[in-house]
mmCIF file of C-alpha atoms in Angstrom:
data_model
loop_
_atom_site.group_PDB
_atom_site.id
_atom_site.type_symbol
_atom_site.label_atom_id
_atom_site.label_comp_id
_atom_site.label_asym_id
_atom_site.label_seq_id
_atom_site.Cartn_x
_atom_site.Cartn_y
_atom_site.Cartn_z
ATOM 1 C CA ASP A 1 0.684 -17.306 1.110
ATOM 2 C CA ASP A 2 -1.532 -19.701 3.118
ATOM 3 C CA LEU A 3 -5.322 -19.359 3.212
ATOM 4 C CA TRP A 4 -7.633 -20.804 5.864
ATOM 5 C CA GLN A 5 -11.154 -22.076 5.253
ATOM 6 C CA ALA A 6 -13.774 -20.225 7.320
ATOM 7 C CA SER A 7 -14.528 -23.380 9.340
ATOM 8 C CA LYS A 8 -10.899 -24.274 10.201
ATOM 9 C CA LEU A 9 -10.728 -22.909 13.736
ATOM 10 C CA GLU A 10 -14.237 -24.048 14.664
ATOM 11 C CA LYS A 11 -13.538 -27.634 13.562
ATOM 12 C CA GLN A 12 -10.209 -27.740 15.370
ATOM 13 C CA VAL A 13 -11.627 -26.343 18.611
ATOM 14 C CA ARG A 14 -14.455 -28.882 18.425
ATOM 15 C CA CYS A 15 -11.890 -31.678 17.974
ATOM 16 C CA LEU A 16 -9.811 -30.528 20.959
ATOM 17 C CA ASP A 17 -12.939 -30.135 23.111
ATOM 18 C CA ALA A 18 -14.065 -33.667 22.227
ATOM 19 C CA GLU A 19 -10.695 -35.233 23.087
ATOM 20 C CA PRO A 20 -9.134 -33.560 26.154
ATOM 21 C CA ASP A 21 -5.940 -35.667 25.987
ATOM 22 C CA LEU A 22 -4.978 -34.355 22.531
ATOM 23 C CA GLY A 23 -2.092 -31.942 22.338
ATOM 24 C CA LEU A 24 -2.290 -30.937 18.681
ATOM 25 C CA VAL A 25 -4.766 -31.087 15.816
ATOM 26 C CA HIS A 26 -3.857 -30.386 12.197
ATOM 27 C CA THR A 27 -5.594 -30.559 8.826
ATOM 28 C CA TRP A 28 -4.992 -31.492 5.247
ATOM 29 C CA MET A 29 -3.735 -28.838 2.809
ATOM 30 C CA ALA A 30 -4.821 -28.058 -0.768
ATOM 31 C CA LEU A 31 -2.349 -26.598 -3.249
ATOM 32 C CA ILE A 32 -3.475 -23.523 -5.191
ATOM 33 C CA ASP A 33 -1.894 -21.448 -7.928
ATOM 34 C CA GLU A 34 -0.922 -17.768 -7.765
ATOM 35 C CA HIS A 35 -4.530 -16.795 -8.566
ATOM 36 C CA GLY A 36 -6.056 -18.955 -5.825
ATOM 37 C CA LYS A 37 -7.292 -21.677 -8.179
ATOM 38 C CA PRO A 38 -6.962 -25.295 -7.010
ATOM 39 C CA ARG A 39 -4.092 -27.211 -8.565
ATOM 40 C CA GLY A 40 -5.904 -30.510 -8.021
ATOM 41 C CA ARG A 41 -3.528 -31.758 -5.345
ATOM 42 C CA VAL A 42 -4.158 -32.244 -1.626
ATOM 43 C CA MET A 43 -1.401 -32.917 0.883
ATOM 44 C CA ALA A 44 -3.149 -35.537 3.007
ATOM 45 C CA SER A 45 -1.396 -36.464 6.244
ATOM 46 C CA ASN A 46 -2.541 -39.362 8.399
ATOM 47 C CA THR A 47 -0.325 -38.349 11.316
ATOM 48 C CA GLU A 48 -2.565 -39.006 14.306
ATOM 49 C CA GLY A 49 -2.525 -40.828 17.620
ATOM 50 C CA ASP A 50 0.886 -41.710 19.046
ATOM 51 C CA VAL A 51 3.022 -40.129 16.319
ATOM 52 C CA TRP A 52 6.431 -39.596 17.921
ATOM 53 C CA GLN A 53 8.267 -42.300 15.950
ATOM 54 C CA GLN A 54 6.537 -41.288 12.717
ATOM 55 C CA LEU A 55 7.546 -37.633 13.186
ATOM 56 C CA VAL A 56 11.149 -38.463 14.061
ATOM 57 C CA GLU A 57 11.423 -40.016 10.598
ATOM 58 C CA ARG A 58 9.519 -37.395 8.580
ATOM 59 C CA ASN A 59 7.509 -34.214 9.084
ATOM 60 C CA THR A 60 4.113 -34.590 7.431
ATOM 61 C CA ILE A 61 2.366 -31.710 9.191
ATOM 62 C CA ALA A 62 1.792 -28.345 7.516
ATOM 63 C CA SER A 63 2.564 -25.643 10.080
ATOM 64 C CA SER A 64 -0.270 -23.373 9.032
ATOM 65 C CA SER A 65 -2.756 -26.172 9.670
ATOM 66 C CA VAL A 66 -1.799 -26.713 13.309
ATOM 67 C CA MET A 67 -3.695 -25.819 16.461
ATOM 68 C CA VAL A 68 -1.883 -26.615 19.728
ATOM 69 C CA ARG A 69 -3.429 -26.740 23.154
ATOM 70 C CA ARG A 70 -1.910 -23.991 25.355
ATOM 71 C CA SER A 71 -1.044 -26.495 28.080
ATOM 72 C CA CYS A 72 1.344 -28.193 25.631
ATOM 73 C CA PHE A 73 3.442 -25.035 25.394
ATOM 74 C CA GLU A 74 3.370 -24.766 29.177
ATOM 75 C CA THR A 75 4.647 -28.367 29.408
ATOM 76 C CA VAL A 76 7.189 -28.627 26.552
ATOM 77 C CA GLY A 77 8.073 -24.965 26.021
ATOM 78 C CA VAL A 78 7.692 -22.706 23.019
ATOM 79 C CA PHE A 79 9.362 -22.779 19.622
ATOM 80 C CA SER A 80 13.132 -22.907 19.818
ATOM 81 C CA SER A 81 15.077 -19.802 18.884
ATOM 82 C CA MET A 82 18.223 -21.817 18.099
ATOM 83 C CA ARG A 83 19.469 -20.684 14.700
ATOM 84 C CA GLU A 84 20.645 -24.229 13.998
ATOM 85 C CA LEU A 85 17.030 -25.396 13.829
ATOM 86 C CA TYR A 86 15.986 -23.006 11.072
ATOM 87 C CA PRO A 87 13.980 -23.960 8.952
ATOM 88 C CA ILE A 88 12.791 -26.981 10.948
ATOM 89 C CA GLU A 89 11.798 -25.310 14.212
ATOM 90 C CA ASP A 90 8.168 -26.360 13.654
ATOM 91 C CA TRP A 91 9.143 -30.009 13.126
ATOM 92 C CA GLU A 92 11.228 -29.983 16.290
ATOM 93 C CA MET A 93 8.244 -28.563 18.210
ATOM 94 C CA TRP A 94 5.891 -31.267 16.865
ATOM 95 C CA ILE A 95 8.360 -33.937 18.042
ATOM 96 C CA ARG A 96 8.504 -32.454 21.551
ATOM 97 C CA ILE A 97 4.701 -32.316 21.740
ATOM 98 C CA ALA A 98 4.368 -35.851 20.314
ATOM 99 C CA ALA A 99 6.627 -37.197 23.060
ATOM 100 C CA ARG A 100 3.876 -36.383 25.581
ATOM 101 C CA TYR A 101 0.548 -36.034 23.738
ATOM 102 C CA PRO A 102 -1.466 -37.750 20.996
ATOM 103 C CA PHE A 103 -2.265 -35.859 17.790
ATOM 104 C CA ALA A 104 -5.430 -35.657 15.689
ATOM 105 C CA VAL A 105 -5.933 -34.781 12.045
ATOM 106 C CA ILE A 106 -9.033 -33.371 10.395
ATOM 107 C CA LYS A 107 -9.080 -35.218 7.106
ATOM 108 C CA GLU A 108 -10.136 -32.386 4.863
ATOM 109 C CA PRO A 109 -8.160 -29.518 3.338
ATOM 110 C CA LEU A 110 -8.926 -26.606 5.659
ATOM 111 C CA ILE A 111 -5.906 -24.633 4.471
ATOM 112 C CA SER A 112 -4.640 -23.792 1.015
ATOM 113 C CA TRP A 113 -1.004 -23.205 0.141
ATOM 114 C CA ARG A 114 -0.274 -20.831 -2.716
ATOM 115 C CA GLN A 115 2.499 -22.072 -4.998
#
């Protein structure tokens, strides 16, 4: 149900290349209807930098928008398979990454979420 803009991956790779200390980069998300037409609403997250405390309180990152540096998975592990974490296994992963790495956000809707 999620759609990516053609430039999403390129912009995220460019961001990670420009800032080698980053662990994760995400983007804003536009809401669309069942026909792919914009609903006029953008989910705009400003979760960037040292975000651990912010993420402990609330998940503001759309999973489909995320690009994670491979070395982060090598350091903190992969997504948990614990059934108790469903449906927040992504949030738990962002918290583990945020404990060790800064985050960046591309402040434009590079994904669309069909509602």
